[in-house]
Coordinates of C-alpha atoms and ligand atoms in Angstrom, one line a residue:
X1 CA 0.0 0.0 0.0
X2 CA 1.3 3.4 -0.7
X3 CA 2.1 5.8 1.8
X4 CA -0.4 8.8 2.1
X5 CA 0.5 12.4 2.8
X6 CA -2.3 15.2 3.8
X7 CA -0.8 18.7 3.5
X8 CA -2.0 21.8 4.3
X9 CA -1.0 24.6 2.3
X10 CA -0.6 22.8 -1.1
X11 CA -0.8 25.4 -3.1
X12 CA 1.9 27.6 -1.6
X13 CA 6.3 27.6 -2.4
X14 CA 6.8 24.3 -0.1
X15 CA 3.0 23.1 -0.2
X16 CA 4.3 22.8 -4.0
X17 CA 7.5 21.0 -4.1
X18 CA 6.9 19.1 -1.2
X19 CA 4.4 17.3 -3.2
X20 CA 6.1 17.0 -6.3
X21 CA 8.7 15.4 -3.8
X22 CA 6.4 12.7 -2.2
X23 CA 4.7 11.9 -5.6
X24 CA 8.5 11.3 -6.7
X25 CA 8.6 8.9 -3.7
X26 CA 5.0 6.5 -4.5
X27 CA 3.3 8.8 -2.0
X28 CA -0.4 9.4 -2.9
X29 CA -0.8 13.3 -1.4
X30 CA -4.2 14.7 -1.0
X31 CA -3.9 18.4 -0.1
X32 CA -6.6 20.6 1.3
X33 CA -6.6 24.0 -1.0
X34 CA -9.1 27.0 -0.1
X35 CA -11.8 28.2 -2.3
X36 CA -10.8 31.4 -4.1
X37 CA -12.9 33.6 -7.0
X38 CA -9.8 32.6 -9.1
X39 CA -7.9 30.0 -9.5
X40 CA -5.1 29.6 -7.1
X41 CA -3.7 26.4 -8.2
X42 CA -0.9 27.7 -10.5
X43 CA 1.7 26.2 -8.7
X44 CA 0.2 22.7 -8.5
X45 CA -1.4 22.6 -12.3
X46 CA 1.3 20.5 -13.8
X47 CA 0.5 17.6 -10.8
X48 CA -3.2 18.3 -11.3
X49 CA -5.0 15.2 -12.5
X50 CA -8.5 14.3 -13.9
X51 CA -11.0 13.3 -10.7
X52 CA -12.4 10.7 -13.0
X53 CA -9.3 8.6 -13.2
X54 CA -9.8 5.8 -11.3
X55 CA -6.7 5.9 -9.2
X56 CA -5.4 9.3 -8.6
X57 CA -2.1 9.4 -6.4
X58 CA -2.8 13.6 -6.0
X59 CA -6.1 14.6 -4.4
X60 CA -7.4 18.5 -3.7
X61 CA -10.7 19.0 -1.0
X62 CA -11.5 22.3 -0.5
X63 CA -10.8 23.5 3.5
X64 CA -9.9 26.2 5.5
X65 CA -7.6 26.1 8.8
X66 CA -10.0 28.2 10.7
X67 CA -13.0 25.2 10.3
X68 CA -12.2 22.4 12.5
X69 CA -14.9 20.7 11.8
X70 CA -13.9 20.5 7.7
X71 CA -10.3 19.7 9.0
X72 CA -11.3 16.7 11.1
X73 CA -13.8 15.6 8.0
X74 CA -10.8 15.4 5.8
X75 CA -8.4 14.1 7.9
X76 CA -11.4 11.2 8.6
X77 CA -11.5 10.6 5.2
X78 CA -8.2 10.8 3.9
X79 CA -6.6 8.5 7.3
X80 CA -3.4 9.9 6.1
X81 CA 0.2 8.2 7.3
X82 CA 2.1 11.9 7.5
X83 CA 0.4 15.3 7.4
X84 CA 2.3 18.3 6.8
X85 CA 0.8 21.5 8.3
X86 CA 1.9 24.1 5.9
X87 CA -0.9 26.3 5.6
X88 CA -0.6 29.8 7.1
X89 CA -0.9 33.4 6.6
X90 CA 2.5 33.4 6.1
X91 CA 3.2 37.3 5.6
X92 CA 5.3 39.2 8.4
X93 CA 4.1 42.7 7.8
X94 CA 0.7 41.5 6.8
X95 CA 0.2 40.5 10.3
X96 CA 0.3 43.6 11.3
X97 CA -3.0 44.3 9.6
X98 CA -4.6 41.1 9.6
X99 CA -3.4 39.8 13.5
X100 CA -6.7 38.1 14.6
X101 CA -6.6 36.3 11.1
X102 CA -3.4 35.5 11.3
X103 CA -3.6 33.8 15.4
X104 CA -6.8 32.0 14.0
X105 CA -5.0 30.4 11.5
X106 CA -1.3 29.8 12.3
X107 CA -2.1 29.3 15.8
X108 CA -5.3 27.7 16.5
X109 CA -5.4 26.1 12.9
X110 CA -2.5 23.6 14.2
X111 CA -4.1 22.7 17.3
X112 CA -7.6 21.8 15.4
X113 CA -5.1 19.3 13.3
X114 CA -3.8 18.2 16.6
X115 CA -7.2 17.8 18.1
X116 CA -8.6 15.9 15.3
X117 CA -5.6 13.6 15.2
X118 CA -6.7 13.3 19.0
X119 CA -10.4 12.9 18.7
X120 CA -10.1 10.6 15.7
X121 CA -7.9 8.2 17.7
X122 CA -5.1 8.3 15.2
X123 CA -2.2 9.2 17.3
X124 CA -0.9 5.4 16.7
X125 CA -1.5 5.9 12.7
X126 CA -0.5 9.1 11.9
X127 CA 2.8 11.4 12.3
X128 CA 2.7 15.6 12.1
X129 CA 5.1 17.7 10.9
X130 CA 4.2 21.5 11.8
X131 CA 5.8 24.4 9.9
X132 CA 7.6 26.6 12.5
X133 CA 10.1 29.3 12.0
X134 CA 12.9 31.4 12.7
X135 CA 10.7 33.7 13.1
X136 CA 10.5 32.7 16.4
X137 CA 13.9 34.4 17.5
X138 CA 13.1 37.2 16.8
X139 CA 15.1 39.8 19.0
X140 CA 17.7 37.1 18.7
X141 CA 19.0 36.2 22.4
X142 CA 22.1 34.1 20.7
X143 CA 23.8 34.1 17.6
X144 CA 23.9 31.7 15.9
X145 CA 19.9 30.5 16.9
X146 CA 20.1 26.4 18.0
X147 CA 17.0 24.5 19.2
X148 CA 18.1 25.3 22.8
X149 CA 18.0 29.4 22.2
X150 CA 14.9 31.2 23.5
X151 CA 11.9 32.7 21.8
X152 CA 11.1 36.2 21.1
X153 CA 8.9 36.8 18.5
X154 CA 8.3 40.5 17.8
X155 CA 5.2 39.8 15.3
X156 CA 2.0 38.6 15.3
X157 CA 3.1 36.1 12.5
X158 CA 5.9 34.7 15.5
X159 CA 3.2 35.1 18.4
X160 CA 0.4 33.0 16.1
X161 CA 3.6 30.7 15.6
X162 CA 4.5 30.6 18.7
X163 CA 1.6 29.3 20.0
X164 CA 1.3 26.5 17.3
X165 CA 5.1 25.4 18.2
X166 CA 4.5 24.9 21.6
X167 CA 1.0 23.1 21.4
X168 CA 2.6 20.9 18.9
X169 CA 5.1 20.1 21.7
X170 CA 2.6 19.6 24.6
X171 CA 0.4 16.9 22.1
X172 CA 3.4 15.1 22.0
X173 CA 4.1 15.3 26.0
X174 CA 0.7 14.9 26.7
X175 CA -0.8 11.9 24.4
X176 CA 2.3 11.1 22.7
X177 CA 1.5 12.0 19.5
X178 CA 4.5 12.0 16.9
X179 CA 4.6 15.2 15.9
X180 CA 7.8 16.9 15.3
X181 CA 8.3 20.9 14.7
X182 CA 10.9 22.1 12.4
X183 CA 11.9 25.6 12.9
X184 CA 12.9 26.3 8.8
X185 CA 15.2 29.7 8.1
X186 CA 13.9 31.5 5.4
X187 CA 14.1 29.8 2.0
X188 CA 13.2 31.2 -1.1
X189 CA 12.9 29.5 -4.6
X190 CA 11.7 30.5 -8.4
X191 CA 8.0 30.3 -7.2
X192 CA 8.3 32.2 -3.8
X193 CA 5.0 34.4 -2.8
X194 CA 6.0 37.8 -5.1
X195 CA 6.1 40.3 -1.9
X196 CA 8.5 38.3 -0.2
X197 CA 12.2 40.0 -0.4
X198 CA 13.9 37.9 -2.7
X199 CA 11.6 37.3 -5.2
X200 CA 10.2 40.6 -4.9
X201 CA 14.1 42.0 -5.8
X202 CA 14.5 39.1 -8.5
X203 CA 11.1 40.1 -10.2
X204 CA 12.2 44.0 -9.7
X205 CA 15.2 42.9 -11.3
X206 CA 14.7 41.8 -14.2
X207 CA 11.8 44.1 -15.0
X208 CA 14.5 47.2 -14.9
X209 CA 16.7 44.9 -17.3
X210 CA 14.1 44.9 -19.6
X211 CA 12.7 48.2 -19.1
X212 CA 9.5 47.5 -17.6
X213 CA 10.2 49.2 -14.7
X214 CA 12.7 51.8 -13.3
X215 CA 13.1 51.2 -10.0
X216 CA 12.7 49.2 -7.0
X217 CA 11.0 50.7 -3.7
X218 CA 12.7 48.7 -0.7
X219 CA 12.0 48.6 3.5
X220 CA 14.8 47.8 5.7
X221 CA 18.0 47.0 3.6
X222 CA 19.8 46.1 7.1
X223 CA 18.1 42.9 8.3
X224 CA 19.9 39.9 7.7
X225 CA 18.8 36.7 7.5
X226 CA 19.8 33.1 7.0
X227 CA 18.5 32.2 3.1
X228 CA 18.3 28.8 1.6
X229 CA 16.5 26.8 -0.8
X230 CA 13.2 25.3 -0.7
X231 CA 13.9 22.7 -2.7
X232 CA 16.3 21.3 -0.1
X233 CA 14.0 22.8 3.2
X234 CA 11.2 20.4 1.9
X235 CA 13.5 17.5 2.0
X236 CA 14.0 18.5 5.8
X237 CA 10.2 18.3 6.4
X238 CA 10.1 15.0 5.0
X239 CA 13.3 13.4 6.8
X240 CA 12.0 14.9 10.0
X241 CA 8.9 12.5 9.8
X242 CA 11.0 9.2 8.8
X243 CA 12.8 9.3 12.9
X244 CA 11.4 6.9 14.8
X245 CA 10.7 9.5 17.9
X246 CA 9.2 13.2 17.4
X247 CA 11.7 16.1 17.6
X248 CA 12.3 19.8 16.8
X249 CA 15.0 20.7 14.2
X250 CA 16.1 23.7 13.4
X251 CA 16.9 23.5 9.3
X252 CA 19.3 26.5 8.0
X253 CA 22.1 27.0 5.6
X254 CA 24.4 28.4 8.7
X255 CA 25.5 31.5 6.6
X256 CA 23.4 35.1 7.1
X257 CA 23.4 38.0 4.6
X258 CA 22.0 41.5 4.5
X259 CA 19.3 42.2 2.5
X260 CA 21.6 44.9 0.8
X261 CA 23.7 41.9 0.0
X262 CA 20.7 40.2 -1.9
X263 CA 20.2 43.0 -4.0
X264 CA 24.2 43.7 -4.9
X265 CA 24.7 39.9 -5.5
X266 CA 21.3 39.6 -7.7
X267 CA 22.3 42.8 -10.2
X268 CA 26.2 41.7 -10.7
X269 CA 24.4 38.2 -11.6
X270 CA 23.2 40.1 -14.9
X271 CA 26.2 42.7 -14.8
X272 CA 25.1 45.7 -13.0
X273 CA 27.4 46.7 -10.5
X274 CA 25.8 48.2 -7.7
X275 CA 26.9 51.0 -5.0
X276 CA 24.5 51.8 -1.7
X277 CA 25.0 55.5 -0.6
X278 CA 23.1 57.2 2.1
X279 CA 21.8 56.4 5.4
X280 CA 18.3 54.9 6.0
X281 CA 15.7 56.6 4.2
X282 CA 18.2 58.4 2.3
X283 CA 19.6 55.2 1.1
X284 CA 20.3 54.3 -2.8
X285 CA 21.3 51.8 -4.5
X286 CA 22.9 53.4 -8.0
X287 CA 24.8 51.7 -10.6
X288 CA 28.2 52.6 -10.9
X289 CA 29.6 50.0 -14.2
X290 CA 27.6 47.5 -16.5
X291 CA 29.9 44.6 -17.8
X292 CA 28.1 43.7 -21.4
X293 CA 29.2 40.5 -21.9
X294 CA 27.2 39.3 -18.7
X295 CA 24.2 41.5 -19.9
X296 CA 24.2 40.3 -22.8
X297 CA 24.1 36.5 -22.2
X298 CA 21.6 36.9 -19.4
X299 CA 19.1 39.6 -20.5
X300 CA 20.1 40.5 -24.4
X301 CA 21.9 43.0 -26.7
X302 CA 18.6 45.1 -27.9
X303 CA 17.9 45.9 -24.0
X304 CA 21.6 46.8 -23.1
X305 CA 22.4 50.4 -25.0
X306 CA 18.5 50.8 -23.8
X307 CA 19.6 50.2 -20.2
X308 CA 22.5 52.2 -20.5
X309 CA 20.7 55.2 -22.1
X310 CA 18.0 55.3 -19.4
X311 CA 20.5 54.9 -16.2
X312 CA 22.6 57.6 -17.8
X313 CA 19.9 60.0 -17.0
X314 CA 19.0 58.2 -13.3
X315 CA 21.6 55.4 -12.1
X316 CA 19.0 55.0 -9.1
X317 CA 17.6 51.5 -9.4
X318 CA 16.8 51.1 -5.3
X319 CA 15.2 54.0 -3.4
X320 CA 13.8 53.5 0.3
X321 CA 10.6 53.5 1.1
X322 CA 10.3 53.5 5.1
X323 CA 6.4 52.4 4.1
X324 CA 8.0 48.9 3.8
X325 CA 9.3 48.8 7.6
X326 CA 7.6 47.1 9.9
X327 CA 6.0 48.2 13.1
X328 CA 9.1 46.0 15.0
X329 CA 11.8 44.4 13.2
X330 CA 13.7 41.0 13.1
X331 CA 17.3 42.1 13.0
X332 CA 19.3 39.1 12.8
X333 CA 18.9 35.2 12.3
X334 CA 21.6 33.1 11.4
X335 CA 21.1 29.2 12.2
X336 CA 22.9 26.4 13.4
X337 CA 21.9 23.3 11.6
X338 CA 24.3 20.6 13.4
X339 CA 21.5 18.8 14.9
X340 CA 19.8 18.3 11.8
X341 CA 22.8 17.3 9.7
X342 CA 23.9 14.6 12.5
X343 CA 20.4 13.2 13.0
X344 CA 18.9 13.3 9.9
X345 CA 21.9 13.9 7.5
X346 CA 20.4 16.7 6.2
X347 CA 23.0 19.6 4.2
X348 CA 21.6 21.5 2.2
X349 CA 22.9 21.3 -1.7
X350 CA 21.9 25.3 -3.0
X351 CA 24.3 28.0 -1.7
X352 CA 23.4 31.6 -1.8
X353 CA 24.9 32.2 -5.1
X354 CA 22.8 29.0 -6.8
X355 CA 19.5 30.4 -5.5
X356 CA 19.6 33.5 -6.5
X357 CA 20.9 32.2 -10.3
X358 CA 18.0 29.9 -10.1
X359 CA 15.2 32.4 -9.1
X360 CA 16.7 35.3 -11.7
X361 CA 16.6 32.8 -14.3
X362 CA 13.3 32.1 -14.1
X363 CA 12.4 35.7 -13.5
X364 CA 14.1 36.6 -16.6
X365 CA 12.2 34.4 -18.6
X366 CA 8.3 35.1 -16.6
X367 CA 9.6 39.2 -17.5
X368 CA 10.5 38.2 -21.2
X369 CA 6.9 37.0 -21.8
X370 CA 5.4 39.9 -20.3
X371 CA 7.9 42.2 -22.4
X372 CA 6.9 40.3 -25.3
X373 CA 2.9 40.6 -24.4
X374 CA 3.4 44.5 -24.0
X375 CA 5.3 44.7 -27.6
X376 CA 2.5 42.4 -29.0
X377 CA 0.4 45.9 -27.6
X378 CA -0.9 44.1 -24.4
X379 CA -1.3 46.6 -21.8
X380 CA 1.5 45.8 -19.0
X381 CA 0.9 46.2 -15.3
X382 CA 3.2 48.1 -12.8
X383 CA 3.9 46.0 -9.5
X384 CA 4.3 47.7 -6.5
X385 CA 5.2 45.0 -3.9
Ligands
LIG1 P1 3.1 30.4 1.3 O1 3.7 30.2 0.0 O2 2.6 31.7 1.8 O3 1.9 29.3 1.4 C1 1.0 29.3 2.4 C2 -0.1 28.3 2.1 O4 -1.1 28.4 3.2 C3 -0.9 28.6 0.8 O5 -1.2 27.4 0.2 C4 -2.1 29.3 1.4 O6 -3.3 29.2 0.5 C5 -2.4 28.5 2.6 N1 -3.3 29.1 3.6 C6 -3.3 30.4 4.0 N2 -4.3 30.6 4.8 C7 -5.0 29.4 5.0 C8 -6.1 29.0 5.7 N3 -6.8 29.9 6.4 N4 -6.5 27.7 5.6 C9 -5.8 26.9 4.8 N5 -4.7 27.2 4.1 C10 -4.3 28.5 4.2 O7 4.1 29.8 2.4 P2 5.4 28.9 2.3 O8 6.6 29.8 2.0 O9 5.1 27.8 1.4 O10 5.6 28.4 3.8 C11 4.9 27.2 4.2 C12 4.8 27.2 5.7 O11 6.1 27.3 6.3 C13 4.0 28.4 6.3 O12 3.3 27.9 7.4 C14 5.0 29.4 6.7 O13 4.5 30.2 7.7 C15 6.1 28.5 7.2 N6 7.5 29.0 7.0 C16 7.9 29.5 5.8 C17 9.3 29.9 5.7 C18 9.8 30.4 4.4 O14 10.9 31.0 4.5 N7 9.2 30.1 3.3 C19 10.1 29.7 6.8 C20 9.7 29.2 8.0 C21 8.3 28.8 8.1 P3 -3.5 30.2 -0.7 O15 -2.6 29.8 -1.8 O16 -4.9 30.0 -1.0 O17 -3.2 31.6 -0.2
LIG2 O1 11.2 38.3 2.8 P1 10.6 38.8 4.0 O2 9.3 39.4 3.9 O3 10.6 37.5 5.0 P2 10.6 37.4 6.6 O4 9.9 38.6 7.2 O5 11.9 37.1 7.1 O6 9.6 36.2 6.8 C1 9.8 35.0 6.0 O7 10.7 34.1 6.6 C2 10.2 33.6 7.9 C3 11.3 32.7 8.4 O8 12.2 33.5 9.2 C4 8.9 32.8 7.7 F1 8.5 32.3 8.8 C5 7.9 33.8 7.1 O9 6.7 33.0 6.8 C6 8.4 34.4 5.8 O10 8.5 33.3 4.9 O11 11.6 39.8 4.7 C7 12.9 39.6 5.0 C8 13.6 40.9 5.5 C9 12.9 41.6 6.6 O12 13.8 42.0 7.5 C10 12.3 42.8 5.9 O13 12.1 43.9 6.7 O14 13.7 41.8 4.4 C11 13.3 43.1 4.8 N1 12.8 43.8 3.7 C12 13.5 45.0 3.2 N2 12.7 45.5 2.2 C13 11.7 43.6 3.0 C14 11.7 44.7 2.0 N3 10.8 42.6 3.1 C15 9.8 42.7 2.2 N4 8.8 41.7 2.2 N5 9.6 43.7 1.2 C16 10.6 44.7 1.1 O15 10.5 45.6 0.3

């Protein structure tokens, strides 16, 4: 019999290759998506498969977090092996707006997947992996973070979180369910959520290479954090339910860069050499050289002189905008992933360098086809993100 995995979240960056991963592995993975007005199944479509085949090994059923009784009716149903919690409003600065929302369903969403595990007598069947994060550490209390260091969150993203990583431990304590949290770094990929700072500077990117834009508004170009892949974070997830006894993990690359970093390493990937001047709000980011060999392989000959022209007259491709800050910030993490290299032999394979090649790949291409639509006399959005 095959292995069956319910995850929440399916149609989000990890929801996505995590099940393109278990499928690999002879998993069947039902995943519980919400309804929408459109569509949001984009990054799922190519698994997608006809309900009328007879046997499917990739189910959807329509849920929410915040309806326990539609979570324990799936999970019922489904008697899954593994379920992955990845569902959340995962957006730092949205919580700030949406905070009741977001404790409803980062918080209390776990424990009604706890409670149903609970209630449905499944604690013998079934193992949990919950999605926590570094988020967590917030007003870091050590550097690097370990599984030992203590919380801070300074969001109502960490406090919903917060909540879910320490319920997920007292399930465990107190009916000895396996369910194991893994605090994952930030990890970015080529189908990250577009407001998030990596892809949202990998989009901006290559939009101002092709002229589709002119600049790039950014928030705090001082925070560092610890980025990775989620191609390899997913793995994590997965290796983290194969122990025989429930832990917590903490899965990061072990290397932390500024967000000022991200941006200079992503332009000299094309060949824009970029400079920062200024202090704060005041801060730019201006190009000082272009090498045209690297332009040209990445983006293209025609757009070079046509970059060149238009930074002649403004070399300012990053402003500041302080509307990006958030109320309180996360200054620092940097993790220490020895426990889960020793215990589950997990090292990560992408470097800093190879994600952000792989995500300004792709974004070069998604831009091509837009610049292509707007010569074709399409009319062409502007993204403020
Ligand atoms: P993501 O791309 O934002 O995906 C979040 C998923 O949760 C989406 O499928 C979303 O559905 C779904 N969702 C949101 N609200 C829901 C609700 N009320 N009920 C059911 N589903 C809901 O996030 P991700 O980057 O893949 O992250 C996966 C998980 O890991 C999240 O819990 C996140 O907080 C956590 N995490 C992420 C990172 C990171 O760096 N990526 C690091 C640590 C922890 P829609 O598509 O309909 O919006
Ligand atoms: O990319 P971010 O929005 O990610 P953040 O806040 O670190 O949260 C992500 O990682 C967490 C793991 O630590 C996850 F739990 C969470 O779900 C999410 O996936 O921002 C990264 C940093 C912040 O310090 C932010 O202030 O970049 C800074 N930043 C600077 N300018 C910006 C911008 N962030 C965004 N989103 N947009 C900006 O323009």
């Amino acid at each position: 019999m095959a292995k069956k995995a319910l995850i929440t979240g399916i149609t989000g960056q990890d929801g996505a290759y995590l099940t393109e991963f278990l499928i690999k592995k002879g998993y069947v993975v039902h995943g519980i998506k919400r309804r929408s007005s459109l569509l949001n199944t984009d990054r799922i479509d190519h698994l997608y498969q006809d309900p009328h085949i007879e046997k499917r090994d990739f189910i959807l059923h329509y849920g929410d977090l915040s309806d326990s009784m539609n979570i324990t009716r799936i999970i019922q149903e489904c008697r899954p092996d593994e379920i992955y919690n990845l569902g959340a409003m995962s957006h730092v600065k949205v919580s700030f707006d949406v905070p009741e929302y977001t404790a409803n369903t980062d918080g209390i969403g776990t424990l009604r997947i706890l409670e149903a595990i609970r209630l449905l007598d499944m604690k013998d069947h079934v193992r949990m992996y919950q999605a926590s994060t570094s988020e967590l550490y917030g007003l870091v209390r050590e550097v690097p973070q370990t599984e030992n260091t203590p919380f801070y969150p300074r969001s109502p993203y960490a406090c919903a979180k917060l909540y879910a990583y320490w319920i997920t431990v007292n399930y465990r304590e107190a009916y000895g369910l396996h369910a194991s949290n893994g605090i994952l770094f930030n990890h970015e990929s080529p189908i990250r959520g577009e407001t998030f700072v990596s892809r949202k500077i990998t989009r901006g990117l290559s939009r101002i290479a092709l002229g589709l834009q002119d600049r790039l508004y950014m928030g705090n170009l001082s925070s560092k954090r610890d980025w990775g892949h989620a191609k390899d974070y997913i793995k994590a997830m997965y290796l983290i339910l194969q122990q025989e006894k429930p832990d917590d993990y903490v899965i990061a690359t072990g290397v932390t860069t500024e967000v000022r970093e991200f941006l200079r390493k992503s332009f000299a990937y094309i060949g824009i050499e970029l400079v920062f001047k200024g202090k704060e709000e005041n801060e730019t980011g201006c190009v000082v050289s272009v090498d045209d060999k690297i332009f040209i392989e990445k983006v293209s000959k025609e757009h070079l002189e046509k970059f060149k022209s238009r930074i002649k007259k403004d070399p300012c491709v990053i402003k500041v905008d302080s509307g990006y800050y958030r109320p309180t910030e996360v200054d620092i993490l940097l993790g220490d992933p020895s426990k889960a290299n020793e215990k589950l032999g997990w090292k990560p394979q992408y470097d800093l360098d190879g994600l952000i090649s792989d995500m300004v790949d792709s974004d070069l291409l998604l831009m091509k086809r837009e610049n292509y639509l707007r010569i074709g006399g399409y009319n062409i959005l502007n993204y403020f993100e």
